[in-house]
PDB file of C-alpha atoms in Angstrom:
ATOM      1  CA  MET A   1       3.618  -8.452   3.733  1.00  0.00           C
ATOM      2  CA  LYS A   2       3.846  -6.946   0.299  1.00  0.00           C
ATOM      3  CA  ALA A   3       3.214  -3.444  -1.018  1.00  0.00           C
ATOM      4  CA  ILE A   4       3.091  -2.205  -4.591  1.00  0.00           C
ATOM      5  CA  ILE A   5       3.784   1.529  -4.592  1.00  0.00           C
ATOM      6  CA  GLN A   6       2.863   3.663  -7.573  1.00  0.00           C
ATOM      7  CA  ARG A   7       3.742   7.335  -7.863  1.00  0.00           C
ATOM      8  CA  VAL A   8       0.583   9.047  -9.109  1.00  0.00           C
ATOM      9  CA  THR A   9      -0.687  12.420 -10.242  1.00  0.00           C
ATOM     10  CA  ASN A  10      -4.146  11.305  -9.092  1.00  0.00           C
ATOM     11  CA  ALA A  11      -6.009   8.191  -8.003  1.00  0.00           C
ATOM     12  CA  LYS A  12      -9.558   7.373  -6.996  1.00  0.00           C
ATOM     13  CA  VAL A  13     -11.682   4.486  -5.820  1.00  0.00           C
ATOM     14  CA  ILE A  14     -15.110   4.082  -7.384  1.00  0.00           C
ATOM     15  CA  LEU A  15     -17.743   2.160  -5.460  1.00  0.00           C
ATOM     16  CA  ASN A  16     -21.315   1.873  -6.778  1.00  0.00           C
ATOM     17  CA  ASP A  17     -20.809   4.843  -9.129  1.00  0.00           C
ATOM     18  CA  GLU A  18     -19.573   7.026  -6.266  1.00  0.00           C
ATOM     19  CA  ILE A  19     -16.061   8.168  -5.386  1.00  0.00           C
ATOM     20  CA  PRO A  20     -15.626   7.614  -1.637  1.00  0.00           C
ATOM     21  CA  VAL A  21     -11.915   8.465  -1.742  1.00  0.00           C
ATOM     22  CA  SER A  22      -9.465  10.175  -4.076  1.00  0.00           C
ATOM     23  CA  ILE A  23      -6.040  11.787  -3.985  1.00  0.00           C
ATOM     24  CA  SER A  24      -4.047  14.147  -6.149  1.00  0.00           C
ATOM     25  CA  ASN A  25      -0.232  13.978  -6.289  1.00  0.00           C
ATOM     26  CA  GLY A  26       1.263  11.276  -4.117  1.00  0.00           C
ATOM     27  CA  ILE A  27       1.374   7.502  -3.994  1.00  0.00           C
ATOM     28  CA  CYS A  28      -1.176   4.751  -4.441  1.00  0.00           C
ATOM     29  CA  VAL A  29      -0.245   1.670  -2.442  1.00  0.00           C
ATOM     30  CA  LEU A  30      -1.687  -1.809  -2.925  1.00  0.00           C
ATOM     31  CA  VAL A  31      -1.049  -3.984   0.141  1.00  0.00           C
ATOM     32  CA  GLY A  32      -1.314  -7.736   0.551  1.00  0.00           C
ATOM     33  CA  PHE A  33      -1.013  -9.752   3.727  1.00  0.00           C
ATOM     34  CA  HIS A  34       0.744 -13.095   4.041  1.00  0.00           C
ATOM     35  CA  LYS A  35      -0.933 -15.559   6.409  1.00  0.00           C
ATOM     36  CA  GLU A  36       2.143 -15.463   8.686  1.00  0.00           C
ATOM     37  CA  ASP A  37       2.553 -11.666   8.864  1.00  0.00           C
ATOM     38  CA  THR A  38       3.063 -10.008  12.237  1.00  0.00           C
ATOM     39  CA  LEU A  39       2.875  -6.470  13.582  1.00  0.00           C
ATOM     40  CA  LYS A  40       6.572  -6.139  12.737  1.00  0.00           C
ATOM     41  CA  ASP A  41       5.660  -6.611   9.068  1.00  0.00           C
ATOM     42  CA  LEU A  42       3.121  -3.787   9.371  1.00  0.00           C
ATOM     43  CA  GLU A  43       5.627  -1.445  10.984  1.00  0.00           C
ATOM     44  CA  TYR A  44       8.279  -2.249   8.385  1.00  0.00           C
ATOM     45  CA  ILE A  45       5.951  -1.669   5.428  1.00  0.00           C
ATOM     46  CA  VAL A  46       4.466   1.569   6.783  1.00  0.00           C
ATOM     47  CA  LYS A  47       7.910   3.024   7.467  1.00  0.00           C
ATOM     48  CA  LYS A  48       9.010   2.079   3.940  1.00  0.00           C
ATOM     49  CA  ILE A  49       5.868   3.429   2.274  1.00  0.00           C
ATOM     50  CA  LEU A  50       6.296   6.788   3.939  1.00  0.00           C
ATOM     51  CA  SER A  51      10.079   7.088   3.582  1.00  0.00           C
ATOM     52  CA  VAL A  52      10.998   5.714   0.143  1.00  0.00           C
ATOM     53  CA  ARG A  53      12.427   8.444  -2.072  1.00  0.00           C
ATOM     54  CA  LEU A  54      10.320   8.522  -5.198  1.00  0.00           C
ATOM     55  CA  PHE A  55      10.205  12.259  -5.865  1.00  0.00           C
ATOM     56  CA  THR A  56      12.521  14.966  -7.175  1.00  0.00           C
ATOM     57  CA  ASP A  57      13.826  17.661  -4.859  1.00  0.00           C
ATOM     58  CA  ASP A  58      13.646  21.440  -5.330  1.00  0.00           C
ATOM     59  CA  ASN A  59      16.807  21.300  -7.485  1.00  0.00           C
ATOM     60  CA  ASN A  60      15.131  18.794  -9.827  1.00  0.00           C
ATOM     61  CA  LYS A  61      17.380  15.970  -8.604  1.00  0.00           C
ATOM     62  CA  LYS A  62      15.566  12.626  -8.906  1.00  0.00           C
ATOM     63  CA  TRP A  63      14.918  10.124  -6.120  1.00  0.00           C
ATOM     64  CA  GLN A  64      15.580  12.583  -3.289  1.00  0.00           C
ATOM     65  CA  ASN A  65      12.259  13.113  -1.486  1.00  0.00           C
ATOM     66  CA  SER A  66       9.663  10.905   0.137  1.00  0.00           C
ATOM     67  CA  VAL A  67       5.920  11.456   0.152  1.00  0.00           C
ATOM     68  CA  MET A  68       6.343  12.938   3.647  1.00  0.00           C
ATOM     69  CA  ASP A  69       9.125  15.285   2.518  1.00  0.00           C
ATOM     70  CA  LYS A  70       6.834  16.648  -0.199  1.00  0.00           C
ATOM     71  CA  GLN A  71       3.694  16.584   2.016  1.00  0.00           C
ATOM     72  CA  LEU A  72       1.792  14.561  -0.588  1.00  0.00           C
ATOM     73  CA  GLU A  73      -1.166  12.202  -0.255  1.00  0.00           C
ATOM     74  CA  VAL A  74      -1.201   8.430   0.231  1.00  0.00           C
ATOM     75  CA  LEU A  75      -4.020   6.133  -0.892  1.00  0.00           C
ATOM     76  CA  ILE A  76      -3.776   2.635   0.630  1.00  0.00           C
ATOM     77  CA  ILE A  77      -5.828  -0.211  -0.824  1.00  0.00           C
ATOM     78  CA  SER A  78      -6.031  -3.812   0.335  1.00  0.00           C
ATOM     79  CA  GLN A  79      -5.255  -6.200  -2.512  1.00  0.00           C
ATOM     80  CA  TYR A  80      -5.997  -9.846  -1.699  1.00  0.00           C
ATOM     81  CA  THR A  81      -4.547 -11.151  -4.965  1.00  0.00           C
ATOM     82  CA  ILE A  82      -0.997  -9.879  -4.352  1.00  0.00           C
ATOM     83  CA  TYR A  83       0.002 -13.082  -2.507  1.00  0.00           C
ATOM     84  CA  ASN A  84      -1.221 -15.471  -5.141  1.00  0.00           C
ATOM     85  CA  GLY A  85       0.556 -18.563  -6.356  1.00  0.00           C
ATOM     86  CA  TRP A  86      -0.392 -20.664  -9.356  1.00  0.00           C
ATOM     87  CA  LYS A  87      -1.844 -24.117  -9.857  1.00  0.00           C
ATOM     88  CA  GLY A  88      -1.335 -24.375 -13.588  1.00  0.00           C
ATOM     89  CA  ASN A  89      -3.213 -21.379 -14.953  1.00  0.00           C
ATOM     90  CA  THR A  90      -5.445 -20.943 -11.918  1.00  0.00           C
ATOM     91  CA  PRO A  91      -4.593 -18.479  -9.125  1.00  0.00           C
ATOM     92  CA  ASP A  92      -3.974 -20.068  -5.732  1.00  0.00           C
ATOM     93  CA  PHE A  93      -4.309 -18.032  -2.536  1.00  0.00           C
ATOM     94  CA  HIS A  94      -3.111 -20.450   0.161  1.00  0.00           C
ATOM     95  CA  LYS A  95      -0.390 -17.966   1.275  1.00  0.00           C
ATOM     96  CA  THR A  96      -2.873 -15.113   1.740  1.00  0.00           C
ATOM     97  CA  MET A  97      -4.126 -14.084   5.178  1.00  0.00           C
ATOM     98  CA  ASP A  98      -7.812 -14.872   5.837  1.00  0.00           C
ATOM     99  CA  GLY A  99     -10.384 -12.093   5.491  1.00  0.00           C
ATOM    100  CA  GLU A 100     -11.114 -11.307   9.143  1.00  0.00           C
ATOM    101  CA  LYS A 101      -7.449 -11.140  10.141  1.00  0.00           C
ATOM    102  CA  SER A 102      -6.624  -9.199   6.938  1.00  0.00           C
ATOM    103  CA  GLN A 103      -9.216  -6.576   7.818  1.00  0.00           C
ATOM    104  CA  GLU A 104      -7.695  -6.242  11.288  1.00  0.00           C
ATOM    105  CA  PHE A 105      -4.201  -5.843   9.802  1.00  0.00           C
ATOM    106  CA  TYR A 106      -5.426  -3.387   7.177  1.00  0.00           C
ATOM    107  CA  THR A 107      -7.091  -1.210   9.822  1.00  0.00           C
ATOM    108  CA  LYS A 108      -3.907  -1.269  11.923  1.00  0.00           C
ATOM    109  CA  LEU A 109      -1.835  -0.366   8.849  1.00  0.00           C
ATOM    110  CA  ILE A 110      -4.039   2.663   8.093  1.00  0.00           C
ATOM    111  CA  ASP A 111      -3.950   3.726  11.754  1.00  0.00           C
ATOM    112  CA  LEU A 112      -0.167   3.374  11.951  1.00  0.00           C
ATOM    113  CA  ALA A 113       0.356   5.346   8.727  1.00  0.00           C
ATOM    114  CA  ARG A 114      -1.863   8.118  10.107  1.00  0.00           C
ATOM    115  CA  GLU A 115       0.087   8.127  13.382  1.00  0.00           C
ATOM    116  CA  MET A 116       3.422   8.390  11.547  1.00  0.00           C
ATOM    117  CA  TYR A 117       2.258  11.000   9.025  1.00  0.00           C
ATOM    118  CA  ASP A 118      -0.503  13.561   8.556  1.00  0.00           C
ATOM    119  CA  PRO A 119      -3.791  11.700   9.167  1.00  0.00           C
ATOM    120  CA  GLU A 120      -5.559  13.942   6.626  1.00  0.00           C
ATOM    121  CA  LYS A 121      -3.155  12.844   3.874  1.00  0.00           C
ATOM    122  CA  VAL A 122      -3.527   9.068   4.427  1.00  0.00           C
ATOM    123  CA  LYS A 123      -6.632   7.792   2.646  1.00  0.00           C
ATOM    124  CA  ASP A 124      -8.379   4.465   3.206  1.00  0.00           C
ATOM    125  CA  GLY A 125      -9.159   2.674  -0.065  1.00  0.00           C
ATOM    126  CA  VAL A 126     -12.131   0.735   1.431  1.00  0.00           C
ATOM    127  CA  PHE A 127     -11.451  -2.816   2.603  1.00  0.00           C
ATOM    128  CA  GLY A 128     -12.763  -6.051   1.182  1.00  0.00           C
ATOM    129  CA  ILE A 129     -15.392  -5.052  -1.346  1.00  0.00           C
ATOM    130  CA  TYR A 130     -15.557  -5.032  -5.100  1.00  0.00           C
ATOM    131  CA  ARG A 131     -14.494  -1.610  -6.376  1.00  0.00           C
ATOM    132  CA  GLN A 132     -12.706   0.045  -9.248  1.00  0.00           C
ATOM    133  CA  LEU A 133      -9.416   1.866  -8.953  1.00  0.00           C
ATOM    134  CA  TYR A 134      -8.449   4.579 -11.402  1.00  0.00           C
ATOM    135  CA  LEU A 135      -5.017   6.113 -11.294  1.00  0.00           C
ATOM    136  CA  GLU A 136      -2.646   8.116 -13.401  1.00  0.00           C
ATOM    137  CA  ASN A 137       0.794   6.656 -12.840  1.00  0.00           C
ATOM    138  CA  ASP A 138       3.463   9.361 -12.808  1.00  0.00           C
ATOM    139  CA  GLY A 139       6.591   8.335 -14.681  1.00  0.00           C
ATOM    140  CA  PRO A 140       5.433   5.580 -14.687  1.00  0.00           C
ATOM    141  CA  VAL A 141       7.024   4.746 -11.356  1.00  0.00           C
ATOM    142  CA  THR A 142       6.052   1.463  -9.670  1.00  0.00           C
ATOM    143  CA  PHE A 143       7.970  -0.427  -6.981  1.00  0.00           C
ATOM    144  CA  GLN A 144       7.340  -3.566  -4.942  1.00  0.00           C
ATOM    145  CA  ILE A 145       8.335  -3.781  -1.291  1.00  0.00           C
ATOM    146  CA  ASP A 146       8.270  -7.024   0.692  1.00  0.00           C
ATOM    147  CA  SER A 147       8.706  -7.210   4.428  1.00  0.00           C
ATOM    148  CA  PRO A 148      11.767  -9.334   5.247  1.00  0.00           C
ATOM    149  CA  PRO A 149      11.264 -12.872   6.564  1.00  0.00           C
ATOM    150  CA  SER A 150      12.884 -11.775   9.829  1.00  0.00           C
ATOM    151  CA  CYS A 151       9.668  -9.878  10.688  1.00  0.00           C
ATOM    152  CA  ARG A 152       7.806 -13.209  10.864  1.00  0.00           C
ATOM    153  CA  GLU A 153      10.392 -15.099  12.902  1.00  0.00           C
ATOM    154  CA  GLU A 154       9.146 -13.814  16.264  1.00  0.00           C
ATOM    155  CA  LYS A 155       5.495 -14.727  16.722  1.00  0.00           C
TER     156      LYS A 155
END
């Protein structure tokens, strides 16, 4: 499993000229599922998303607080293309989890994040449909997190 985490001052999803979800300060997370991911991958990624220290503390010291420490919002968006490979100049998605299973994993990821944090602060970026994402990256700060292969070893 892979997550791209961006520290944002705001982010929103636009779907058919409407904004079904938006956040202010916090993180926008794009998640992609590998075809061999397990529930251990989900748990690992959710814990990381919520605990990575991307924010300054009250003494203005950088990299000291997580999104939970600061009680900020989290927008999670499924991103099928994260696990692409290449065949020449053409994207190849043979490593990506299929749609039905991806939707199941995405729903579990949202549910787990809401269980581990404030459910009101975890926003669902709408699964599997064409949409636009607008965000204002703060910093800019962007990190990639991959679940370790050891999560997939026990099936």
